[in-house]
CSV table of C-alpha atoms and ligand atoms in Angstrom, one decimal:
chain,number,residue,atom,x,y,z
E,1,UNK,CA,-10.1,39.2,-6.2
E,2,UNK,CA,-12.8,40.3,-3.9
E,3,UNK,CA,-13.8,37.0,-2.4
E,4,UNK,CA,-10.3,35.4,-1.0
E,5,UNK,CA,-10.8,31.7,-2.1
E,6,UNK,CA,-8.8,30.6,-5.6
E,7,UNK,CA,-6.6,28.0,-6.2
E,8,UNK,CA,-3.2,28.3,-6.1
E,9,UNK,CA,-1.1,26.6,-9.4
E,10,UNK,CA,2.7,26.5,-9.5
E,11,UNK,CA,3.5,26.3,-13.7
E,12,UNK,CA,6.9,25.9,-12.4
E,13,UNK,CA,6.2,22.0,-10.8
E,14,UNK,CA,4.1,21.4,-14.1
E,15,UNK,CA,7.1,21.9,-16.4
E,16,UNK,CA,9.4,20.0,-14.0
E,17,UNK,CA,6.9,17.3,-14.3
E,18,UNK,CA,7.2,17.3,-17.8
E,19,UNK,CA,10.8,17.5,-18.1
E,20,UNK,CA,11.0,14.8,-15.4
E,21,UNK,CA,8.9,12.4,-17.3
E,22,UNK,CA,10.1,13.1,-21.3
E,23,UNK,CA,13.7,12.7,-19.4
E,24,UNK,CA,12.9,8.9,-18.1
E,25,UNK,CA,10.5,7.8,-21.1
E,26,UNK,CA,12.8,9.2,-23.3
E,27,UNK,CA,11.8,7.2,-26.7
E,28,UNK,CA,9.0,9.1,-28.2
E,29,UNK,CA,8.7,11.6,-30.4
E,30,UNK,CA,5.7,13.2,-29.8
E,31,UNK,CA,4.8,14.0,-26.4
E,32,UNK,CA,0.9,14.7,-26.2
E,33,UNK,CA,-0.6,16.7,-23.4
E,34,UNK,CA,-3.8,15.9,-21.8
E,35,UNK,CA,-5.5,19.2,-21.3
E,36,UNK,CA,-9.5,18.8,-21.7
E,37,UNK,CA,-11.6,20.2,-18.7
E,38,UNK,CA,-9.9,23.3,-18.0
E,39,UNK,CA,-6.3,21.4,-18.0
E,40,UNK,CA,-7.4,19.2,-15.7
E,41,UNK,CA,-9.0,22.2,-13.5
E,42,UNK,CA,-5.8,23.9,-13.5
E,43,UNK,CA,-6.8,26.4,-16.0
E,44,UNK,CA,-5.4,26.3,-19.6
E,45,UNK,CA,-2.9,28.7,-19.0
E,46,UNK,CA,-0.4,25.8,-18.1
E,47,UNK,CA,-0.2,24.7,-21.0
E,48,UNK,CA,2.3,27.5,-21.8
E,49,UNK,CA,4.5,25.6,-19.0
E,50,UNK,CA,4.4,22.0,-20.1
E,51,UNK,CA,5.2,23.4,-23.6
E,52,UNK,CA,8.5,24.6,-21.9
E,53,UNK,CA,9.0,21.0,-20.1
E,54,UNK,CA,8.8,19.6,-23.6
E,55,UNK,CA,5.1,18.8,-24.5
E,56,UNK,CA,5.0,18.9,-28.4
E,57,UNK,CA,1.6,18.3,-29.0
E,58,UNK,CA,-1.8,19.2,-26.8
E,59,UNK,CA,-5.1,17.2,-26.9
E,60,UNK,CA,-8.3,18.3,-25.6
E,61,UNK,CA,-12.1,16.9,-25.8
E,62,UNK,CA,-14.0,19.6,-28.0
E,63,UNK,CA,-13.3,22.6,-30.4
E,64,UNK,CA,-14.4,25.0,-27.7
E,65,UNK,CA,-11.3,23.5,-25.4
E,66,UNK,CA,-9.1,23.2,-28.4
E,67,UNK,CA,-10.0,27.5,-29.1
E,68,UNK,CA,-9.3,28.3,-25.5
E,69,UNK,CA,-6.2,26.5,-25.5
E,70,UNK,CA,-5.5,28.5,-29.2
E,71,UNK,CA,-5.1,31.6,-26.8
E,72,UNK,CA,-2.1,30.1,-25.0
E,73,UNK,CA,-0.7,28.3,-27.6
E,74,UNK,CA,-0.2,29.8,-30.7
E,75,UNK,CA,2.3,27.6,-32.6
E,76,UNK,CA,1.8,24.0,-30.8
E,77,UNK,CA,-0.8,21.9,-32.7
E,78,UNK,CA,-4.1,20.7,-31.0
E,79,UNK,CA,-5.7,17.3,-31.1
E,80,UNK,CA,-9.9,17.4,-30.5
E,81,UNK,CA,-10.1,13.6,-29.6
E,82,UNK,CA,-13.8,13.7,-29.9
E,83,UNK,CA,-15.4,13.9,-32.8
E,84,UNK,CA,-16.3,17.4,-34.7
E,85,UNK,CA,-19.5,18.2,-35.8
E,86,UNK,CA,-18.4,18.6,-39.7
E,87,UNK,CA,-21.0,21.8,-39.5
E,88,UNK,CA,-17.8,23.7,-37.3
E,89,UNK,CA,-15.3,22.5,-39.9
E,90,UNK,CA,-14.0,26.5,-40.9
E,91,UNK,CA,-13.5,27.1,-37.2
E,92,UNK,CA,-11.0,23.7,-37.0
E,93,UNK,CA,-9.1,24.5,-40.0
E,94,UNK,CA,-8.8,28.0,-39.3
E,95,UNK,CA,-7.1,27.8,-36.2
E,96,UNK,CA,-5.0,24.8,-37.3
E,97,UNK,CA,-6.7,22.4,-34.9
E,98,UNK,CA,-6.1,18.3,-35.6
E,99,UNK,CA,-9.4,16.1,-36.0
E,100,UNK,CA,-10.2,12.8,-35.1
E,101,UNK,CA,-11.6,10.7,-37.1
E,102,UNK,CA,-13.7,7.7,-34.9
E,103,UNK,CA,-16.1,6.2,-37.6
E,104,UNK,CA,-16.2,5.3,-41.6
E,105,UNK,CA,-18.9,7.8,-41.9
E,106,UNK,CA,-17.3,10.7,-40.5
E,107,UNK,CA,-14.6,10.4,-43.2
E,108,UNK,CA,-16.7,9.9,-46.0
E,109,UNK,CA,-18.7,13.0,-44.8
E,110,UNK,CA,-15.3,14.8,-44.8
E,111,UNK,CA,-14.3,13.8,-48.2
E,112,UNK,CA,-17.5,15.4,-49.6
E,113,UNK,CA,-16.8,18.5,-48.0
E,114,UNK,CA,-14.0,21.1,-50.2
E,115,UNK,CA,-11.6,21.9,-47.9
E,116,UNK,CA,-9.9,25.2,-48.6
E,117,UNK,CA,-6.5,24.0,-47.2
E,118,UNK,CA,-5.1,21.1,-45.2
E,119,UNK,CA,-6.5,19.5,-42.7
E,120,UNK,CA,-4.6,17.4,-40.5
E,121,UNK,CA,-6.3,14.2,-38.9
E,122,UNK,CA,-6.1,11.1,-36.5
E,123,UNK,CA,-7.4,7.7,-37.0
E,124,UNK,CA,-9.0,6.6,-33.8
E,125,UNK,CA,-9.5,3.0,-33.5
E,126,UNK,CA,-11.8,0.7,-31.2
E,127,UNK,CA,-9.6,-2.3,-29.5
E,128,UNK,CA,-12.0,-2.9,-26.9
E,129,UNK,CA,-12.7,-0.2,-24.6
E,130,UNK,CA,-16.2,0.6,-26.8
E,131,UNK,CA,-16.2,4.4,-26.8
E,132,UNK,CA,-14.8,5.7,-30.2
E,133,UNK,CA,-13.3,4.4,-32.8
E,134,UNK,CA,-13.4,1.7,-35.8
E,135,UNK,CA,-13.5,-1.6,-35.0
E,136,UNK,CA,-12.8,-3.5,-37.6
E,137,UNK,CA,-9.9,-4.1,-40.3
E,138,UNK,CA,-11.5,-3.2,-43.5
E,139,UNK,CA,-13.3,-0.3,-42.3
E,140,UNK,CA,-9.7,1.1,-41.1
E,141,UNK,CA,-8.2,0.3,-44.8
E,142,UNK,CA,-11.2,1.4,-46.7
E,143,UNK,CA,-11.0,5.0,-44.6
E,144,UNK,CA,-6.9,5.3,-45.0
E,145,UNK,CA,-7.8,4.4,-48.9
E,146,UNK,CA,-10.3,7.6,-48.6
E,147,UNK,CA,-8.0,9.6,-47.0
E,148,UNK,CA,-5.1,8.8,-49.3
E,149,UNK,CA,-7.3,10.2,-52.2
E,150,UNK,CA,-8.0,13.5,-50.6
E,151,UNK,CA,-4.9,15.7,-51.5
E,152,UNK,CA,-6.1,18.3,-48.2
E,153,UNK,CA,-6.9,15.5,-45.8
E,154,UNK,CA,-3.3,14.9,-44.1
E,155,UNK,CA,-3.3,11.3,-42.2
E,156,UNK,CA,-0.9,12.7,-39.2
E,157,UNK,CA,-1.7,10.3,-36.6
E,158,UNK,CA,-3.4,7.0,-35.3
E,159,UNK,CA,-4.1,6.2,-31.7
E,160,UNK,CA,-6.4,4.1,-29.2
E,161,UNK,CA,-7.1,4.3,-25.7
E,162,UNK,CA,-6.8,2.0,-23.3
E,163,UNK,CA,-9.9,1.1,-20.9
E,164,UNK,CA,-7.5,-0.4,-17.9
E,165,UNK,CA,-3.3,-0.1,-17.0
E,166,UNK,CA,-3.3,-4.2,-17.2
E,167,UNK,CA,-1.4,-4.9,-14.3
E,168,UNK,CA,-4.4,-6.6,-13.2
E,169,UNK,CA,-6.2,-7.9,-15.9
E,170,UNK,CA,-5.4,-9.3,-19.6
E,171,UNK,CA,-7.8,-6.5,-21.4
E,172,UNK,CA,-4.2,-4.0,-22.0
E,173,UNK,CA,-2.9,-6.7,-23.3
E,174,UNK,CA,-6.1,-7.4,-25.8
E,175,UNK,CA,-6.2,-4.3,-26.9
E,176,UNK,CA,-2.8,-4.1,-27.9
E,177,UNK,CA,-3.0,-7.1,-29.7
E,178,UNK,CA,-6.7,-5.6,-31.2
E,179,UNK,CA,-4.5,-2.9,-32.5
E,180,UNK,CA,-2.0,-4.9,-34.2
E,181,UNK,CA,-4.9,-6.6,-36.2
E,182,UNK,CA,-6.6,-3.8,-37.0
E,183,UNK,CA,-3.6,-1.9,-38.5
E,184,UNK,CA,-2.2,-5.2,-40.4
E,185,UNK,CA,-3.6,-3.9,-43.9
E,186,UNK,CA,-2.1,-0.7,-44.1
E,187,UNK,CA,1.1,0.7,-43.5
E,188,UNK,CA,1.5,1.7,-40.0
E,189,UNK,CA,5.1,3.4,-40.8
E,190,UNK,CA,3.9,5.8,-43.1
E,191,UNK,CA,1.9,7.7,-40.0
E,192,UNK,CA,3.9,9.5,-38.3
E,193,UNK,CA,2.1,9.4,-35.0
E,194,UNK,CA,1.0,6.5,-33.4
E,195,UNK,CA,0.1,7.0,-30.6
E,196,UNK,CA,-1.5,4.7,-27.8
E,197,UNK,CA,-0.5,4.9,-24.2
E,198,UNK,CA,-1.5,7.0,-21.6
E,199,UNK,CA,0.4,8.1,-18.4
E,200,UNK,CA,-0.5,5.0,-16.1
E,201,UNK,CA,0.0,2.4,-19.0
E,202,UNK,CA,3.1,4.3,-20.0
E,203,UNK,CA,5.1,3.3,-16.8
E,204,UNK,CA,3.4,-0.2,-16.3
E,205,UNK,CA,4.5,-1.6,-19.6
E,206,UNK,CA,7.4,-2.2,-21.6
E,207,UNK,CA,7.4,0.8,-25.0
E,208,UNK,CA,5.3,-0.1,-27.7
E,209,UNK,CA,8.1,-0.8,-29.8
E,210,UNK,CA,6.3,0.7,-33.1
E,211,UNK,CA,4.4,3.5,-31.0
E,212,UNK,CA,5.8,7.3,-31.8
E,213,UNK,CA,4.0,8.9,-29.1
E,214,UNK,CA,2.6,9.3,-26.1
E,215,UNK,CA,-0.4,11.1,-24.3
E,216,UNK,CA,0.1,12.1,-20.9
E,217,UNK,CA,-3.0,13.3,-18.8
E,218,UNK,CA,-3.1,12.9,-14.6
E,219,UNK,CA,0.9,12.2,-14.7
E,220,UNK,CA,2.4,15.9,-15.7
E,221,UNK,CA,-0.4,16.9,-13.0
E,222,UNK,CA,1.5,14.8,-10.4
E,223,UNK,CA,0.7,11.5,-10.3
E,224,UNK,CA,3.2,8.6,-11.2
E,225,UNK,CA,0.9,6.1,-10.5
E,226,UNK,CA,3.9,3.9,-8.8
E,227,UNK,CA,3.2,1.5,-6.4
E,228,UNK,CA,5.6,-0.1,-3.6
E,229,UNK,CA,5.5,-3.8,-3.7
E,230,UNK,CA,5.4,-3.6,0.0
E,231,UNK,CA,6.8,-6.1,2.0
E,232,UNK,CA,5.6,-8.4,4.9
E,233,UNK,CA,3.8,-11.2,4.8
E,234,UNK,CA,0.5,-9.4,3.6
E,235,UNK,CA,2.2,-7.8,0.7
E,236,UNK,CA,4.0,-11.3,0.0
E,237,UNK,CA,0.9,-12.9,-0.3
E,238,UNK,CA,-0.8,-10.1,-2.5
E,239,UNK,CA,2.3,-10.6,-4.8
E,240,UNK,CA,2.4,-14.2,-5.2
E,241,UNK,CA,-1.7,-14.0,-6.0
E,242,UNK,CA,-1.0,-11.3,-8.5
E,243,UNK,CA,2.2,-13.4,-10.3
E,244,UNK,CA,-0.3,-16.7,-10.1
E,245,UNK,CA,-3.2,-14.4,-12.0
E,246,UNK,CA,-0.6,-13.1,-14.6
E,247,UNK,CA,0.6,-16.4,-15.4
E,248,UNK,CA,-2.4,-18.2,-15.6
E,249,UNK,CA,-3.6,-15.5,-18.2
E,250,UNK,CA,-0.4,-15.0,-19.6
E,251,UNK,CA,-0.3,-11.5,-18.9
E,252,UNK,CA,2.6,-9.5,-20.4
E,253,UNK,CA,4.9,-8.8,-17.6
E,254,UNK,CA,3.8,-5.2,-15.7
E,255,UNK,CA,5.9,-3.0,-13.4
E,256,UNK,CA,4.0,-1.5,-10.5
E,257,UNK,CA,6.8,0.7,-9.4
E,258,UNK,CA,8.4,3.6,-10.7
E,259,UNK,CA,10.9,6.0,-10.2
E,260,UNK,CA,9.3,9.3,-11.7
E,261,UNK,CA,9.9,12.2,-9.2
E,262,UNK,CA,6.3,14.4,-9.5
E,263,UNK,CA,4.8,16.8,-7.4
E,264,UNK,CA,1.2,18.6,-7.4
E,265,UNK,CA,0.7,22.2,-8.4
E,266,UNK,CA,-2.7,23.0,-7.3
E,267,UNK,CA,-3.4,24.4,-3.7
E,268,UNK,CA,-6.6,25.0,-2.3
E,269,UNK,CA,-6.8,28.4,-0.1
E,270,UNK,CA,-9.6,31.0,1.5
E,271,UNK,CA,-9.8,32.8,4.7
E,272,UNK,CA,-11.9,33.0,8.2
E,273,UNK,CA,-15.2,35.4,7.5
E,274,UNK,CA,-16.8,35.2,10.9
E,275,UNK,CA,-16.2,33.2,14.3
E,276,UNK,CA,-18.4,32.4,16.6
E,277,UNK,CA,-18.8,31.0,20.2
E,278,UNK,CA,-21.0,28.5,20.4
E,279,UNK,CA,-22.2,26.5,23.7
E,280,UNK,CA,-22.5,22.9,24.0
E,281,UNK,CA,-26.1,21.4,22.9
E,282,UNK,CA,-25.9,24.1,20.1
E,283,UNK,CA,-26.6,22.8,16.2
E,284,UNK,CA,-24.2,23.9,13.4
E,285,UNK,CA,-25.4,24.4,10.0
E,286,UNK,CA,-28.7,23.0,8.0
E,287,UNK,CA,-30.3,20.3,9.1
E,288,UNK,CA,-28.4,21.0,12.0
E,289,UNK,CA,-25.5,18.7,10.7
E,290,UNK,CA,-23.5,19.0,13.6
E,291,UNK,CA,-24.4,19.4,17.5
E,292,UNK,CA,-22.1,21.2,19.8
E,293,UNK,CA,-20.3,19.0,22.1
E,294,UNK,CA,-18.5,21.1,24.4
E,295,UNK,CA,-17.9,24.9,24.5
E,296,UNK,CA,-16.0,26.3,21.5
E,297,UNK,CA,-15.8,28.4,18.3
E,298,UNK,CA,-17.2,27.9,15.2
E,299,UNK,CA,-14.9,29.8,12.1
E,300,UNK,CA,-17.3,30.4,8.6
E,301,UNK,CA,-14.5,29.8,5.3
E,302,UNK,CA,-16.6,31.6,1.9
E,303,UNK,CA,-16.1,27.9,0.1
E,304,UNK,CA,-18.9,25.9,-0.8
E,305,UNK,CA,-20.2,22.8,-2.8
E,306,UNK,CA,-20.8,25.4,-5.4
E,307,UNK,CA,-16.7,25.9,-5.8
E,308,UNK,CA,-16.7,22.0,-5.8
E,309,UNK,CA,-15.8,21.8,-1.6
E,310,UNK,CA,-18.2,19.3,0.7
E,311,UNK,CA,-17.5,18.6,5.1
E,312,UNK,CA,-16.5,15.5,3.3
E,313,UNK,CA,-13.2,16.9,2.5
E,314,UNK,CA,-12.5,16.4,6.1
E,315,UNK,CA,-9.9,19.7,7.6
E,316,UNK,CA,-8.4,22.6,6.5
E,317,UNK,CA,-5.4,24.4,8.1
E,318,UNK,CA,-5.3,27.2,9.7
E,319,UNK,CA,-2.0,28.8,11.3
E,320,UNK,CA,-0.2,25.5,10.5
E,321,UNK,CA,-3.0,23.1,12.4
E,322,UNK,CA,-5.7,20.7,10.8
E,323,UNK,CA,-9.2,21.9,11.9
E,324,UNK,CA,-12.5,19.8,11.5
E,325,UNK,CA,-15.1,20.9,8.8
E,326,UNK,CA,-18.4,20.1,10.5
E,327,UNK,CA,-20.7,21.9,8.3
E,328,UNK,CA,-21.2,23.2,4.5
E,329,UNK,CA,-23.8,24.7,2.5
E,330,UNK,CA,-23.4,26.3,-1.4
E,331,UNK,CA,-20.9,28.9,-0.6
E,332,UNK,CA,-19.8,28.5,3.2
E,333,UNK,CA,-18.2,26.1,5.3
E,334,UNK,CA,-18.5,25.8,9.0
E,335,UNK,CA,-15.1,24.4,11.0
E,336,UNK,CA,-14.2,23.6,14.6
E,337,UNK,CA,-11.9,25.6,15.7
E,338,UNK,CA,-10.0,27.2,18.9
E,339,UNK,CA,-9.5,30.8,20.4
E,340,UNK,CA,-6.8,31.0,18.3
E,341,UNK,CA,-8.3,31.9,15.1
E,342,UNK,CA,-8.7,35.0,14.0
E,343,UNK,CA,-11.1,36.6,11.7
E,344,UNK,CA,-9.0,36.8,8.1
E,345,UNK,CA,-6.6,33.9,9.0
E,346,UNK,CA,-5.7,32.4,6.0
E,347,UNK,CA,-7.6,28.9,5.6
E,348,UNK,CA,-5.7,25.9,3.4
E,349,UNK,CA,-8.5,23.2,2.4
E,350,UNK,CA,-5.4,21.3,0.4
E,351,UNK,CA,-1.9,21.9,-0.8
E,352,UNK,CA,1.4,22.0,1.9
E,353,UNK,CA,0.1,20.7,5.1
E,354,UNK,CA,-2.9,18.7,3.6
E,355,UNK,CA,-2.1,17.1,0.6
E,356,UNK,CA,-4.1,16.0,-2.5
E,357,UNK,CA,-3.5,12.2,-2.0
E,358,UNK,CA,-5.0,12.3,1.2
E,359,UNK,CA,-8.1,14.2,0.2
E,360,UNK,CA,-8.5,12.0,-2.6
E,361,UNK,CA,-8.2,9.1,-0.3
E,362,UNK,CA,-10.6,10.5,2.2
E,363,UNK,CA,-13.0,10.8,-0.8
E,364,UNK,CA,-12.7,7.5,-2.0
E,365,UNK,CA,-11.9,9.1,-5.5
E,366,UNK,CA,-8.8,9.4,-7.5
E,367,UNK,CA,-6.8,12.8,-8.6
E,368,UNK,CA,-9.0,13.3,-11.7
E,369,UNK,CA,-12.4,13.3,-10.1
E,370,UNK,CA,-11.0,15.7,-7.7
E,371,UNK,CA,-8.7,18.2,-9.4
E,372,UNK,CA,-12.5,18.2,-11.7
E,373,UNK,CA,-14.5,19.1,-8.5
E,374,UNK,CA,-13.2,22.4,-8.1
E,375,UNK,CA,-15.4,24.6,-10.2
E,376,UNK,CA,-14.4,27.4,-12.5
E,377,UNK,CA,-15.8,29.5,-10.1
E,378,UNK,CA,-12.7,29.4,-8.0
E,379,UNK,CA,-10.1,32.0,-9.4
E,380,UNK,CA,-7.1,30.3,-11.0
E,381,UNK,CA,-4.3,32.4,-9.7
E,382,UNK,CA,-1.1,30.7,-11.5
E,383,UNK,CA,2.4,31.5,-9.8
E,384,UNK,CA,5.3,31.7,-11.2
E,385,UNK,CA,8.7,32.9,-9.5
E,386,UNK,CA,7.4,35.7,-7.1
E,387,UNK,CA,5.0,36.6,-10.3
E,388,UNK,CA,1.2,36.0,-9.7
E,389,UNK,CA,-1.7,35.9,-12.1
E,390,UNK,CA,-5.5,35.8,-11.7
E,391,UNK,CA,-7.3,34.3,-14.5
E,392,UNK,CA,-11.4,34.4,-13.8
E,393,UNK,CA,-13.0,31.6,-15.9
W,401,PLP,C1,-8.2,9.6,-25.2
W,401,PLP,C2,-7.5,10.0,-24.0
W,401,PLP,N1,-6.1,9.9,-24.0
W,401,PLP,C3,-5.4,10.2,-22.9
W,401,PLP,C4,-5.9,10.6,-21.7
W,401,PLP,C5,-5.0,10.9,-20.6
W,401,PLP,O1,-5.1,9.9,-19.6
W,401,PLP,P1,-4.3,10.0,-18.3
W,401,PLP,O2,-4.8,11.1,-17.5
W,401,PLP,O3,-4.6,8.7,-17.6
W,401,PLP,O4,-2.9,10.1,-18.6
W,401,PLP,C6,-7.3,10.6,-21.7
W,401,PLP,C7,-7.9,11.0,-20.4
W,401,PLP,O5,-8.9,10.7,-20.0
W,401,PLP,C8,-8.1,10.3,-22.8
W,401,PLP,O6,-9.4,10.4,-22.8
């Protein structure tokens, strides 16, 4: 690594996360990972750790994801939950990768096609979130009565997606029920994956009694998603507005706590290229985005918008104190600092001292949109035990 910013991921707190949440939401038996986009930005090496917390099956948003994460996982199957142009067929089936099928069309297309082996497939449905999927009863028969007849087409799964958790609204609780009346015609048991939650409507709901699996995105990256009731007389009012909404709508009862034990595994590092001592009345950066205030020194950090990092991040750390980033540009950032700070000082834009929540917070965004800012031209360096390696993407 020639340029000293890269992002630090711990594999170690990824499996633990795993482990810690197959261990409390024990009932499944198919435990899908989340692991489009670069795992989340993490890098789809880490894959190879939440396969050793327990992850069973991985799921990713395109064939190219689905290839990359081939490379790391050579035995765990692979669900593309966006549809596959049928012209890339060879390349699925070859490298044993599981298609879903989102429309009546798309399996008729497939049926057409001779298929030199099996190909394993999930049924997406539509209950309301208007994205993929069928939407409607007959359709859902008439394609499992297609697939039935094809002796290489293997029917190994049926899911949906839920557009909200439904601790505030009634639509989780539609879709659930949108579900139910879209399966009634055929014979839910015989799939052996069914598969609807995701993390946050995983531990705000009761099981789906007749669900077999799960898929897990943002959680096994650190975030439970529980939320303390709070107490005073704030919080009491909050609460008896929400219980008056659920009722009224007859809203299936919703826990906003839980007790998952999670932890982050992606730190944010660079270093000081060049200070400077700048006088009050003096501009920092373009369009001179900051104005000296009082005599001080300004420290340059190689990380830019370009690598996903904006002044709106807020600080960095530098020898264990927060520091104020007043200026940024593509690749640099400029930040207020003291004498103390030495050229090569080892910079922290998030991870120990400065964690993700409070970035995210500061950003008005939530873990996904930020774990997603950091571009892949930040060197993934993934740590595990004292042993540390570089992946360039
Ligand atoms: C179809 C589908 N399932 C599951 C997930 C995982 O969601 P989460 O990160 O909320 O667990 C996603 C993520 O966006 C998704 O698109």
């Amino acid at each position: 690594m020639y340029r000293k910013t890269y992002a630090r991921i711990d594999g170690k707190i990824l499996e633990a996360n795993a482990k810690e949440i197959i261990g409390k939401y024990n009932g499944f038996q198919y435990y899908i990972g989340v692991v489009k986009n670069n795992a989340y930005g993490h890098g789809m090496k880490v894959v190879q750790n939440l396969i050793k917390g327990g992850i069973n099956y991985l799921a990713v948003s395109s064939l190219e994801e689905a290839l990359q994460v081939r490379k790391y996982a050579l035995e765990t199957p692979i669900l593309v939950l966006e549809p596959v142009d049928l012209e890339f067929i060879d390349d699925a089936i070859n490298n044993r990768i599981t298609l879903t099928i989102d429309s009546l069309d798309y399996i008729k297309n497939l049926h057409k096609i001779e298929l030199p082996y099996e190909l394993k497939i999930h049924l997406k449905l539509d209950t309301g979130m208007n994205r993929l999927g069928i939407k409607n009863s007959k359709e859902v028969k008439d394609a499992v009565k297609i697939i039935r007849k094809n002796d290489k087409l293997v029917l190994e799964g049926i899911y949906t997606h839920f557009a909200t958790t439904g601790v505030q609204d009634f639509y989780y609780d539609r879709q659930l029920e949108n579900f139910k009346n879209l399966t009634k015609e055929i014979d839910l048991s015989s799939i052996p994956m069914v598969h609807l939650d995701r993390s946050l409507t995983l531990v705000t709901h009761e099981k789906i009694a007749f669900a077999t699996g799960v898929r897990l995105g943002i959680s096994l990256f650190g975030f439970s998603g529980s939320r303390k009731k709070g107490s005073g007389i704030k919080a009491t009012l909050r609460n008896i507005k929400r219980n008056l909404y659920l009722k009224k709508h007859h809203i299936s009862s919703t826990y906003l706590e839980n007790s998952l034990q999670l932890k982050t595994a992606f730190s944010l590092y660079s270093n000081v290229i060049s200070i400077r001592k700048v006088e009050k009345g003096e501009i920092v950066g373009y369009n001179a985005s900051y104005k000296v205030k009082e005599q001080g020194y300004i420290a340059t950090i190689p990380v830019g918008y370009a690598d996903g990092i904006t002044k709106e991040f807020g600080f960095v750390t530098i020898r264990k104190k927060k520091y104020k980033i007043v200026a940024d540009a593509m690749d640099m950032i400029m930040v207020l600092v003291d004498d103390t700070i030495k050229i090569k000082d080892k910079v922290e834009i998030f991870g120990d001292t400065i964690s993700i929540n409070e970035v995210k917070n500061r950003l008005n965004t939530n873990a996904q949109h930020l774990f997603t800012k950091i571009t892949t031209r930040v060197p993934r360096v993934h740590v595990e035990g004292k042993e540390e390696i570089e992946i360039k993407y």
